[in-house]
Every structure is written in structure tokens, then in C-alpha cells.
Amino acid sequence: MIVAVDGPAAAGKGTLARRLAAALGLPYLDTGLLYRAVGRRVLDAGHDPRDARCALAAARALRPEDLARGDLRGPVADMAATNVAAIAAVRAELLEFQRRFGREHGAVLDGRDIGTVVFPEATAKLFVTASAEERARRRQAELQGRGMPADFVQVLSEIRDRDAQDENRPVAPLRPADDALLLDTTLLDADAAFAAAMALIATRRPSHAV
Ligand code: DC
């Protein structure tokens, strides 16, 4: 069973996908971490994350321990990830890892293109959204919770920039799959979003798997 959880930045995909994986007894992969770790490697090497050659070399050199780094979040890491994610060769390099992960035991994967590119045959595809203002509010609270200063207007502007880049890139742009189940979490807390997601997934599970 593959559950794809796609949607824009800070829509609550990560929290939701982790809970879904635990409830369904499936492994969980945060695919954004792959792009974050590639972006971080490029920055470490002193290069520009928009440089396709450097970003591809970083993707090829990626190791599992890179995903456990403590510096993969925050505005600099966010933008580096968004930039390397727009490079077709980087996406191609990371595709096989994601497919292998899911094929081994089934999985819940969250990202931007899981339902459209990585697993178009997924059992259930959720497209999780929330208004940009609500996402900025959540991201601001998250940053402040980690002791990082966060100005609402700036966080909102960064979220809008990342949305625009993710939606408008030519390769694997952020968009719901034709058969995606839409879940708007603007007015939902984490528990309500989880309950709504489980109900949506139940509509796509074959009866013998329930
Ligand atoms: O979900 P996130 O914020 O950790 O993702 C970081 C960046 O990586 C974001 O700009 C979109 C990109 N990304 C992507 O293009 N495809 C994915 N499957 C996951 C993330």
C-alpha cells in the first residue's frame, strides 16, 4: 500500500503523514529531506544551489546520514532545497531511491510529486493544502518553538516565493494528481486533519486491506 501526501510548504503534510504511517503500520519517508540534504551539501561546498552540475554531484553523493543532519530546516535550507528541486537531473537522481523505499514494504511518502510522478499508481493520494496565511502562521510558530526569530510578513513572503517556484518549475511542478483527494486543513487542527485523512484513505483501500 502506498499513500502519497502532496501539497505546498507548511500545509501540515509532515505531521499528518507521520501519523498516517504509524496508524497504517507503514514506513514513512519525508521526501523533502532528500532535497534539503542535497541543497545543504551544495552550500557546504560553497556553491550556488541553482548550479545544476554541483547540485547533481551533491545528489549522487547523498548518504543516509545526510538526512539526519540538524541543519536542514530554516530559511536558508528552505530556499536551497527549493532551488535544487527545480533541477531535472537532481529529481531524476532522487527518483529511484524514493521508488525503492516505497516498493520494499509499502509506505507513506510526503512531498510535491509523489502522486503525479513518483507513485502515479499509489493506493491513495492526498493533496493537503491550507491558506498561505495559515501556513505562514504555523511556520512562524514552528520556527519560534525552535528558538529562531520569525517575522510573520517575511515568513509569508518566503512561503509565497516557494509556492511560486514549486508550482511553476517545468519539471514535476506542484499540482494535485487528477485522482487526488483534496484536504484543506486551514480550519482543522492536527487531530481533525488526521481523522479526515483516514476517512479519505478508507475510500480508496481495497476491502481486503481494511
Ligand atoms: O516539503 P519540504 O518543505 O521539506 O520540501 C523542501 C523543498 O523540496 C520544497 O521547495 C519542494 C521540494 N520538494 C519537491 O520538489 N519534491 C518533493 N517530493 C519534496 C520536496
Short mmCIF file of C-alpha atoms and ligand atoms in Angstrom, two decimals:
data_model
loop_
_atom_site.label_atom_id
_atom_site.label_comp_id
_atom_site.label_asym_id
_atom_site.label_seq_id
_atom_site.Cartn_x
_atom_site.Cartn_y
_atom_site.Cartn_z
CA MET A 1 0.00 0.00 0.00
CA ILE A 2 1.36 3.39 -0.99
CA VAL A 3 -0.12 6.61 0.40
CA ALA A 4 1.03 9.80 -1.33
CA VAL A 5 0.76 13.03 0.67
CA ASP A 6 1.49 16.05 -1.52
CA GLY A 7 0.91 19.77 -1.07
CA PRO A 8 2.58 23.15 -0.63
CA ALA A 9 5.12 24.13 2.03
CA ALA A 10 3.95 24.19 5.65
CA ALA A 11 0.50 22.71 4.96
CA GLY A 12 0.98 20.18 7.76
CA LYS A 13 1.93 17.28 5.47
CA GLY A 14 4.80 16.05 7.63
CA THR A 15 2.88 15.80 10.90
CA LEU A 16 -0.07 14.22 9.11
CA ALA A 17 1.97 11.75 7.05
CA ARG A 18 3.93 10.58 10.09
CA ARG A 19 0.69 9.89 11.98
CA LEU A 20 -0.86 8.13 8.99
CA ALA A 21 2.21 5.90 8.67
CA ALA A 22 2.02 4.92 12.34
CA ALA A 23 -1.73 4.22 12.14
CA LEU A 24 -1.42 2.19 8.93
CA GLY A 25 1.73 0.32 10.06
CA LEU A 26 3.76 1.62 7.11
CA PRO A 27 7.27 3.12 6.84
CA TYR A 28 7.36 6.89 6.36
CA LEU A 29 9.58 8.94 4.05
CA ASP A 30 9.76 12.74 4.11
CA THR A 31 10.99 13.26 0.54
CA GLY A 32 11.57 16.99 1.15
CA LEU A 33 14.50 15.94 3.33
CA LEU A 34 16.24 14.50 0.27
CA TYR A 35 16.12 17.88 -1.48
CA ARG A 36 17.07 19.67 1.73
CA ALA A 37 20.11 17.43 2.21
CA VAL A 38 21.21 17.97 -1.41
CA GLY A 39 20.83 21.74 -1.00
CA ARG A 40 22.83 21.66 2.21
CA ARG A 41 25.65 19.67 0.58
CA VAL A 42 25.86 22.28 -2.22
CA LEU A 43 26.01 25.11 0.32
CA ASP A 44 28.69 23.24 2.31
CA ALA A 45 30.79 23.01 -0.85
CA GLY A 46 30.49 26.79 -1.22
CA HIS A 47 28.42 26.59 -4.42
CA ASP A 48 25.10 28.06 -5.60
CA PRO A 49 22.14 25.63 -5.24
CA ARG A 50 20.95 26.79 -8.69
CA ASP A 51 24.15 25.36 -10.24
CA ALA A 52 22.90 22.17 -11.91
CA ARG A 53 26.31 20.47 -12.12
CA CYS A 54 27.11 20.97 -8.42
CA ALA A 55 23.60 20.01 -7.36
CA LEU A 56 23.71 16.78 -9.38
CA ALA A 57 27.10 15.90 -7.88
CA ALA A 58 25.62 16.51 -4.41
CA ALA A 59 22.58 14.31 -5.19
CA ARG A 60 24.88 11.49 -6.36
CA ALA A 61 26.97 11.79 -3.20
CA LEU A 62 23.95 11.76 -0.86
CA ARG A 63 24.27 9.34 2.09
CA PRO A 64 21.55 8.20 4.52
CA GLU A 65 23.30 10.05 7.36
CA ASP A 66 22.84 13.35 5.45
CA LEU A 67 19.10 13.07 6.17
CA ALA A 68 19.74 13.13 9.93
CA ARG A 69 21.61 16.46 9.90
CA GLY A 70 20.34 19.09 12.31
CA ASP A 71 20.64 21.99 9.86
CA LEU A 72 18.11 21.01 7.19
CA ARG A 73 15.42 23.49 8.32
CA GLY A 74 15.24 27.29 8.35
CA PRO A 75 15.04 29.90 5.58
CA VAL A 76 18.47 29.23 4.02
CA ALA A 77 17.94 25.46 3.88
CA ASP A 78 14.36 26.02 2.60
CA MET A 79 15.49 28.09 -0.37
CA ALA A 80 18.46 25.84 -1.18
CA ALA A 81 16.06 22.84 -1.27
CA THR A 82 13.60 24.70 -3.49
CA ASN A 83 16.40 25.62 -5.90
CA VAL A 84 17.91 22.13 -6.24
CA ALA A 85 14.38 20.68 -6.54
CA ALA A 86 13.87 22.68 -9.75
CA ILE A 87 16.78 20.86 -11.46
CA ALA A 88 15.59 17.92 -13.60
CA ALA A 89 18.79 15.88 -13.20
CA VAL A 90 18.58 16.14 -9.40
CA ARG A 91 14.97 14.95 -9.45
CA ALA A 92 15.87 12.03 -11.71
CA GLU A 93 18.72 11.05 -9.40
CA LEU A 94 16.44 11.00 -6.33
CA LEU A 95 13.53 9.24 -8.03
CA GLU A 96 14.86 5.69 -7.81
CA PHE A 97 15.64 5.98 -4.09
CA GLN A 98 12.05 7.05 -3.40
CA ARG A 99 10.58 4.24 -5.51
CA ARG A 100 12.79 1.60 -3.93
CA PHE A 101 11.81 2.83 -0.46
CA GLY A 102 8.10 2.55 -1.25
CA ARG A 103 8.27 -0.76 -3.09
CA GLU A 104 10.05 -2.57 -0.27
CA HIS A 105 7.20 -2.67 2.29
CA GLY A 106 4.72 -0.05 1.07
CA ALA A 107 4.98 3.43 2.58
CA VAL A 108 3.51 6.81 3.29
CA LEU A 109 5.58 9.41 1.41
CA ASP A 110 5.13 13.16 1.61
CA GLY A 111 6.36 15.66 -0.95
CA ARG A 112 5.24 17.57 -4.02
CA ASP A 113 5.16 15.00 -6.82
CA ILE A 114 4.54 11.66 -5.10
CA GLY A 115 1.09 11.17 -6.62
CA THR A 116 1.96 12.63 -10.01
CA VAL A 117 5.48 11.28 -10.70
CA VAL A 118 6.98 9.02 -8.03
CA PHE A 119 3.96 6.73 -7.47
CA PRO A 120 1.23 7.54 -10.00
CA GLU A 121 -0.26 4.14 -9.07
CA ALA A 122 -0.45 4.96 -5.30
CA THR A 123 -3.34 3.39 -3.38
CA ALA A 124 -4.46 6.79 -2.09
CA LYS A 125 -3.27 10.29 -2.96
CA LEU A 126 -3.91 13.15 -0.60
CA PHE A 127 -3.33 16.75 -1.66
CA VAL A 128 -3.06 18.72 1.56
CA THR A 129 -3.47 22.49 1.43
CA ALA A 130 -4.14 25.44 3.72
CA SER A 131 -4.29 29.17 3.03
CA ALA A 132 -0.90 30.86 2.66
CA GLU A 133 -1.62 32.98 5.77
CA GLU A 134 -2.42 29.92 7.90
CA ARG A 135 0.67 28.12 6.64
CA ALA A 136 2.80 31.18 7.46
CA ARG A 137 1.29 31.30 10.95
CA ARG A 138 2.14 27.62 11.52
CA ARG A 139 5.66 28.00 10.13
CA GLN A 140 6.24 31.08 12.31
CA ALA A 141 5.12 29.17 15.42
CA GLU A 142 7.35 26.24 14.45
CA LEU A 143 10.40 28.49 13.99
CA GLN A 144 9.73 30.34 17.23
CA GLY A 145 9.32 26.99 19.02
CA ARG A 146 12.85 26.15 17.91
CA GLY A 147 14.14 29.46 19.24
CA MET A 148 14.53 31.02 15.77
CA PRO A 149 13.26 34.58 15.30
CA ALA A 150 10.44 34.74 12.72
CA ASP A 151 8.64 37.77 11.35
CA PHE A 152 5.15 36.91 10.02
CA VAL A 153 5.32 39.13 6.93
CA GLN A 154 8.70 37.73 5.96
CA VAL A 155 7.64 34.10 6.56
CA LEU A 156 4.50 34.69 4.44
CA SER A 157 6.55 36.20 1.64
CA GLU A 158 9.00 33.24 1.71
CA ILE A 159 6.10 30.78 1.58
CA ARG A 160 4.60 32.58 -1.42
CA ASP A 161 8.01 32.55 -3.17
CA ARG A 162 8.42 28.83 -2.58
CA ASP A 163 4.85 28.12 -3.74
CA ALA A 164 5.51 30.04 -6.95
CA GLN A 165 8.77 28.20 -7.61
CA ASP A 166 7.31 24.75 -6.80
CA GLU A 167 4.20 25.38 -8.94
CA ASN A 168 5.91 26.96 -11.92
CA ARG A 169 9.01 24.83 -12.42
CA PRO A 170 8.92 22.92 -15.71
CA VAL A 171 9.80 19.56 -14.17
CA ALA A 172 7.37 17.81 -11.76
CA PRO A 173 5.57 21.02 -10.74
CA LEU A 174 3.45 21.01 -7.60
CA ARG A 175 -0.12 20.16 -8.61
CA PRO A 176 -2.76 17.69 -7.45
CA ALA A 177 -2.92 14.40 -9.36
CA ASP A 178 -6.18 14.03 -11.31
CA ASP A 179 -7.33 11.38 -8.84
CA ALA A 180 -6.04 13.13 -5.68
CA LEU A 181 -8.25 13.55 -2.62
CA LEU A 182 -8.17 17.20 -1.56
CA LEU A 183 -7.80 18.05 2.13
CA ASP A 184 -7.86 21.72 3.14
CA THR A 185 -6.54 21.99 6.69
CA THR A 186 -6.96 25.78 7.08
CA LEU A 187 -9.66 25.31 9.72
CA LEU A 188 -8.54 21.93 11.05
CA ASP A 189 -6.22 21.13 13.95
CA ALA A 190 -3.84 18.17 13.68
CA ASP A 191 -6.34 15.66 15.15
CA ALA A 192 -9.16 16.76 12.85
CA ALA A 193 -6.83 16.67 9.81
CA PHE A 194 -5.73 13.14 10.76
CA ALA A 195 -9.33 11.92 11.14
CA ALA A 196 -10.34 13.49 7.82
CA ALA A 197 -7.31 11.96 6.07
CA MET A 198 -8.02 8.46 7.44
CA ALA A 199 -11.63 8.75 6.24
CA LEU A 200 -10.46 9.79 2.76
CA ILE A 201 -7.91 6.96 2.57
CA ALA A 202 -10.60 4.43 3.59
CA THR A 203 -12.48 5.31 0.40
CA ARG A 204 -9.50 4.09 -1.67
CA ARG A 205 -8.40 0.99 0.25
CA PRO A 206 -9.33 -2.34 -1.26
CA SER A 207 -11.83 -4.01 1.12
CA HIS A 208 -9.47 -6.93 1.87
CA ALA A 209 -6.84 -4.48 3.20
CA VAL A 210 -9.15 -2.84 5.76
O1 DC B 1 8.45 19.58 1.98
P1 DC B 1 9.70 20.45 2.19
O2 DC B 1 9.38 21.88 2.51
O3 DC B 1 10.66 19.82 3.15
O4 DC B 1 10.41 20.46 0.74
C1 DC B 1 11.60 21.16 0.51
C2 DC B 1 11.67 21.57 -0.96
O5 DC B 1 11.83 20.41 -1.77
C3 DC B 1 10.43 22.31 -1.48
O6 DC B 1 10.77 23.53 -2.09
C4 DC B 1 9.85 21.42 -2.53
C5 DC B 1 10.89 20.39 -2.81
N1 DC B 1 10.31 19.06 -2.92
C6 DC B 1 10.00 18.61 -4.18
O7 DC B 1 10.18 19.34 -5.15
N2 DC B 1 9.52 17.35 -4.35
C7 DC B 1 9.31 16.56 -3.30
N3 DC B 1 8.83 15.32 -3.49
C8 DC B 1 9.58 17.02 -1.98
C9 DC B 1 10.07 18.30 -1.83
#
